[in-house]
Short mmCIF file of C-alpha atoms and ligand atoms in Angstrom, two decimals:
data_model
loop_
_atom_site.label_atom_id
_atom_site.label_comp_id
_atom_site.label_asym_id
_atom_site.label_seq_id
_atom_site.Cartn_x
_atom_site.Cartn_y
_atom_site.Cartn_z
CA MET A 86 16.93 11.82 -24.29
CA ASP A 87 14.24 13.95 -25.88
CA ALA A 88 12.25 14.95 -22.65
CA GLY A 89 12.56 18.51 -21.41
CA GLY A 90 13.07 19.26 -17.77
CA THR A 91 13.87 22.34 -15.30
CA ASP A 92 16.47 23.12 -12.71
CA SER A 93 15.95 23.96 -9.04
CA ASN A 94 15.61 27.79 -9.96
CA GLY A 95 12.75 27.14 -12.42
CA ARG A 96 14.83 27.51 -15.52
CA GLU A 97 13.53 25.20 -18.42
CA TYR A 98 15.41 22.98 -20.64
CA LYS A 99 13.92 21.80 -23.96
CA THR A 100 15.91 18.47 -23.87
CA ALA A 101 18.09 16.65 -21.46
CA ASP A 102 20.74 16.60 -24.04
CA GLU A 103 20.62 20.43 -23.94
CA MET A 104 21.06 20.43 -20.15
CA TRP A 105 23.87 18.08 -20.28
CA ASN A 106 25.90 19.80 -23.00
CA GLU A 107 25.49 22.88 -21.13
CA GLN A 108 26.60 21.34 -17.78
CA THR A 109 29.08 18.76 -18.61
CA GLY A 110 29.78 19.21 -22.54
CA ASP A 111 33.36 19.11 -22.19
CA VAL A 112 36.05 17.75 -20.29
CA ASN A 113 36.57 20.94 -17.77
CA LYS A 114 32.99 21.38 -17.24
CA LYS A 115 32.39 17.54 -16.61
CA THR A 116 35.39 17.58 -13.99
CA VAL A 117 33.62 20.68 -12.18
CA TRP A 118 30.23 19.08 -12.23
CA TYR A 119 31.71 15.94 -10.42
CA ARG A 120 34.00 17.91 -8.18
CA GLN A 121 31.08 20.14 -6.91
CA GLY A 122 29.03 17.26 -6.17
CA VAL A 123 31.45 15.57 -3.99
CA SER A 124 32.24 19.08 -2.47
CA TYR A 125 28.69 19.46 -1.70
CA TRP A 126 28.51 16.09 0.36
CA GLU A 127 31.68 17.04 1.91
CA GLY A 128 30.09 19.98 3.59
CA VAL A 129 27.53 17.70 4.97
CA ASN A 130 27.62 16.13 8.65
CA ALA A 131 28.23 12.46 8.81
CA THR A 132 24.88 11.73 10.29
CA VAL A 133 21.80 10.00 9.11
CA ASP A 134 19.94 13.20 8.91
CA GLY A 135 22.93 14.77 6.85
CA VAL A 136 22.69 12.00 4.37
CA LEU A 137 19.03 12.22 4.10
CA GLY A 138 19.28 16.16 3.70
CA GLY A 139 17.65 16.73 6.73
CA PHE A 140 14.80 14.09 6.45
CA SER A 141 15.89 11.80 9.00
CA HIS A 142 12.41 10.96 9.83
CA VAL A 143 12.56 8.97 6.13
CA ASN A 144 14.94 6.72 7.59
CA GLU A 145 12.58 3.94 9.03
CA PRO A 146 9.85 4.07 6.31
CA ASP A 147 12.65 3.69 3.69
CA ILE A 148 14.26 0.69 5.46
CA SER A 149 11.04 -0.92 6.09
CA CYS A 150 9.99 -0.44 2.42
CA SER A 151 13.21 -1.79 1.08
CA ASP A 152 13.24 -4.83 3.52
CA ASP A 153 9.73 -5.79 1.96
CA PHE A 154 11.17 -5.39 -1.50
CA LEU A 155 14.25 -7.14 -0.63
CA LYS A 156 12.82 -10.12 0.97
CA ILE A 157 10.55 -10.88 -2.05
CA ILE A 158 13.80 -10.61 -4.36
CA LEU A 159 15.56 -12.89 -2.01
CA SER A 160 13.06 -15.61 -1.66
CA GLU A 161 12.46 -15.59 -5.69
CA ARG A 162 16.02 -15.59 -6.47
CA PHE A 163 18.29 -16.23 -3.81
CA SER A 164 16.88 -18.85 -1.42
CA ALA A 165 19.39 -21.29 -0.13
CA ASP A 166 18.31 -24.07 -2.11
CA VAL A 167 18.81 -22.17 -5.48
CA LYS A 168 21.83 -20.09 -4.90
CA PRO A 169 25.08 -20.99 -3.43
CA GLN A 170 25.86 -18.86 -0.32
CA PRO A 171 27.41 -16.63 1.11
CA LEU A 172 25.45 -13.75 -0.45
CA VAL A 173 27.53 -10.59 -1.13
CA ALA A 174 26.04 -7.08 -1.72
CA LEU A 175 27.78 -3.81 -2.74
CA ASP A 176 26.35 -0.56 -1.34
CA CYS A 177 27.09 2.20 -3.79
CA GLY A 178 26.94 5.93 -2.61
CA SER A 179 26.69 4.31 0.72
CA GLY A 180 27.40 7.74 2.70
CA ILE A 181 27.70 6.67 6.30
CA GLY A 182 26.58 3.04 5.73
CA ARG A 183 22.79 3.70 6.73
CA VAL A 184 21.53 1.16 3.98
CA THR A 185 24.12 -1.32 4.81
CA LYS A 186 23.60 -1.02 8.87
CA ASN A 187 20.07 -0.95 8.76
CA LEU A 188 19.34 -3.52 5.88
CA LEU A 189 22.22 -5.27 3.59
CA ILE A 190 24.02 -6.75 6.47
CA ARG A 191 20.93 -8.34 8.11
CA TYR A 192 20.70 -10.32 4.65
CA PHE A 193 24.03 -10.62 3.00
CA ASN A 194 27.01 -12.19 4.45
CA GLU A 195 29.35 -9.89 3.06
CA VAL A 196 28.98 -6.50 2.21
CA ASP A 197 31.15 -3.89 0.21
CA LEU A 198 30.72 -0.01 0.70
CA LEU A 199 31.62 2.53 -2.08
CA GLU A 200 31.67 6.12 -1.49
CA PRO A 201 33.60 9.14 -2.64
CA VAL A 202 33.42 11.15 0.43
CA SER A 203 35.98 10.09 2.79
CA HIS A 204 34.47 11.32 6.00
CA PHE A 205 31.04 9.47 5.27
CA LEU A 206 33.09 6.49 4.47
CA GLU A 207 35.37 6.71 7.59
CA ALA A 208 32.10 6.88 9.67
CA ALA A 209 30.73 4.06 7.95
CA ARG A 210 33.94 1.96 8.66
CA GLU A 211 33.67 3.05 12.37
CA THR A 212 30.26 1.86 12.81
CA LEU A 213 30.63 -1.08 11.02
CA THR A 214 33.70 -2.66 12.02
CA SER A 215 33.13 -1.76 16.01
CA GLY A 216 30.57 -2.97 18.72
CA ASP A 217 28.18 -5.65 17.71
CA TYR A 218 29.06 -5.49 13.86
CA ALA A 219 32.90 -6.67 14.61
CA ASN A 220 31.46 -9.90 16.31
CA LEU A 221 29.42 -10.99 13.57
CA ASP A 222 31.62 -13.25 11.41
CA THR A 223 28.94 -14.47 9.14
CA HIS A 224 27.49 -10.87 8.42
CA LYS A 225 30.21 -8.52 7.90
CA ALA A 226 31.12 -5.21 5.95
CA VAL A 227 34.62 -6.30 4.06
CA ASN A 228 35.73 -3.66 1.42
CA PHE A 229 35.42 0.38 2.06
CA TYR A 230 36.06 1.82 -1.55
CA CYS A 231 36.54 5.54 -1.51
CA VAL A 232 35.55 6.04 -5.21
CA PRO A 233 32.98 7.59 -7.24
CA LEU A 234 30.64 5.33 -9.19
CA GLN A 235 32.00 6.66 -12.60
CA ASP A 236 35.39 5.52 -11.81
CA PHE A 237 34.46 2.00 -10.19
CA THR A 238 34.75 -1.14 -11.75
CA PRO A 239 34.01 -4.18 -9.47
CA ASP A 240 35.76 -7.55 -9.12
CA ILE A 241 34.32 -9.98 -11.65
CA GLY A 242 31.43 -12.14 -10.44
CA ARG A 243 31.54 -10.90 -6.75
CA TYR A 244 28.27 -9.73 -6.03
CA ASP A 245 24.70 -11.04 -5.71
CA VAL A 246 23.18 -7.68 -5.39
CA ILE A 247 24.65 -4.20 -6.25
CA TRP A 248 22.50 -1.75 -4.51
CA ILE A 249 22.28 1.89 -5.71
CA GLN A 250 20.20 4.26 -3.43
CA TRP A 251 19.74 7.92 -3.76
CA CYS A 252 23.34 8.67 -5.68
CA ILE A 253 22.94 7.85 -9.32
CA GLY A 254 21.60 11.28 -9.97
CA HIS A 255 25.25 12.37 -9.70
CA LEU A 256 25.99 10.74 -12.90
CA THR A 257 25.76 11.97 -16.24
CA ASP A 258 23.73 9.67 -18.69
CA ASP A 259 26.91 8.70 -20.46
CA ASP A 260 28.55 7.76 -17.08
CA PHE A 261 25.29 6.02 -15.86
CA ILE A 262 25.21 3.90 -19.07
CA THR A 263 29.09 2.87 -18.93
CA PHE A 264 28.91 2.42 -15.00
CA PHE A 265 26.15 -0.34 -15.27
CA LYS A 266 27.71 -1.93 -18.44
CA ARG A 267 31.19 -1.89 -16.42
CA ALA A 268 29.29 -3.19 -13.13
CA LYS A 269 27.35 -5.86 -14.82
CA VAL A 270 30.74 -8.19 -14.65
CA GLY A 271 30.73 -7.81 -11.01
CA LEU A 272 27.59 -9.70 -10.72
CA LYS A 273 27.37 -13.26 -10.00
CA PRO A 274 25.25 -15.23 -12.58
CA GLY A 275 21.76 -14.33 -11.64
CA GLY A 276 22.64 -11.37 -9.63
CA LEU A 277 20.72 -8.18 -9.85
CA PHE A 278 20.84 -4.58 -9.35
CA VAL A 279 18.60 -2.67 -7.09
CA LEU A 280 18.27 0.97 -7.89
CA LYS A 281 16.47 2.94 -5.40
CA GLU A 282 15.56 6.83 -6.49
CA ASN A 283 13.35 9.63 -6.33
CA ILE A 284 11.50 10.30 -9.53
CA ALA A 285 10.49 13.24 -11.56
CA ARG A 286 6.90 13.48 -12.79
CA SER A 287 8.31 14.00 -16.10
CA GLY A 288 11.57 14.54 -17.82
CA PHE A 289 14.25 15.48 -15.22
CA VAL A 290 15.02 18.15 -12.50
CA LEU A 291 18.59 19.43 -12.26
CA ASP A 292 19.48 20.48 -8.51
CA ASN A 293 21.96 23.28 -9.22
CA GLU A 294 23.22 23.06 -5.53
CA ASP A 295 24.39 19.49 -5.19
CA ARG A 296 25.06 18.95 -8.84
CA SER A 297 22.66 15.96 -9.55
CA ILE A 298 19.32 15.31 -11.69
CA THR A 299 16.27 13.52 -10.59
CA ARG A 300 14.99 11.61 -13.48
CA SER A 301 11.57 10.25 -14.69
CA ASP A 302 10.61 6.65 -14.60
CA LYS A 303 10.60 6.73 -18.39
CA TYR A 304 13.92 8.22 -18.33
CA PHE A 305 15.37 5.71 -16.30
CA ARG A 306 13.70 2.84 -18.36
CA ASP A 307 15.30 4.59 -21.51
CA LEU A 308 18.81 4.47 -19.93
CA PHE A 309 18.41 0.92 -18.63
CA SER A 310 17.46 -0.25 -22.07
CA ARG A 311 20.57 1.66 -23.37
CA CYS A 312 22.51 -0.41 -20.84
CA GLY A 313 21.24 -3.79 -22.03
CA LEU A 314 19.28 -4.29 -18.77
CA HIS A 315 15.83 -5.30 -18.32
CA VAL A 316 13.62 -4.32 -15.32
CA TYR A 317 12.67 -7.72 -13.47
CA LYS A 318 10.67 -5.93 -10.84
CA ALA A 319 9.57 -2.25 -10.03
CA LYS A 320 7.84 -0.65 -6.88
N1 SAH B 121 22.92 5.83 0.03
C1 SAH B 121 23.06 6.49 1.12
C2 SAH B 121 23.63 8.06 0.88
C3 SAH B 121 22.59 8.77 0.03
S1 SAH B 121 23.42 10.54 0.17
C4 SAH B 121 21.75 6.51 2.05
O1 SAH B 121 20.76 6.23 1.48
O2 SAH B 121 21.84 6.76 3.17
C5 SAH B 121 24.19 10.48 -1.49
C6 SAH B 121 25.48 9.79 -1.40
O3 SAH B 121 25.78 9.93 -2.69
C7 SAH B 121 26.20 10.64 -0.45
O4 SAH B 121 27.17 9.94 0.36
C8 SAH B 121 27.21 11.10 -1.71
O5 SAH B 121 28.67 11.47 -1.11
C9 SAH B 121 27.36 10.28 -2.62
N2 SAH B 121 27.74 10.65 -4.00
C10 SAH B 121 27.89 11.91 -4.51
N3 SAH B 121 28.30 11.77 -5.76
C11 SAH B 121 28.71 10.47 -5.98
C12 SAH B 121 29.34 9.85 -7.13
N4 SAH B 121 29.73 10.32 -8.11
N5 SAH B 121 29.43 8.26 -7.10
C13 SAH B 121 29.01 7.72 -5.87
N6 SAH B 121 28.43 8.29 -4.72
C14 SAH B 121 28.42 9.69 -4.99
#
């Protein structure tokens, strides 16, 4: 990746490769990168405000925009006459299950959650297996995987949609690419990934505190083409 970027302290990097090399250039550094990413979130409350970095007011507009986007995709690609039901989704970096609870479980018959921070995942499990959610036999959370994306391989052909929101910035470019290549086999024929992310105006911004990067739209598109994926729809 040849675009330059900055970090949260204003330091400039000439290229992303320079930054990746410095941050994750050997096995030890890479282990530290991922450990610090998870440690950051381990220190965060298992609440909507916690997983949204203090911006809980973003929850409602976020869900409503995602709802609009997902509805279009579902009608174009997954209507009952086109696609065998039940529909199954995977919520990646699910945190406390905010996206599953407010969005995915309304549309998908089964949702699996993947989240490396156990107190988040346990909060998700508690919400999604009790109260009203426990009675919804046709729309339910099924598997709760306490694993980071870079170590996850899905079951072959299980998912219609793999939803990845506000967590892919924790992955290095190499792990981003290998994740998507591995996860592809987890999609049913005609299935797709939905990636929802903040974007940088250009290049990237490294967050020194939570060990993640924000990539530009172009950066994402370059990575997708290196994954052998094409963009079906963007918003
Ligand atoms: N997607 C959720 C949570 C966003 S907060 C939502 O929108 O509500 C970012 C989440 O990414 C946290 O739950 C954090 O634990 C998770 N995360 C951090 N590193 C990760 C990794 N390597 N793989 C998967 N998830 C990760």
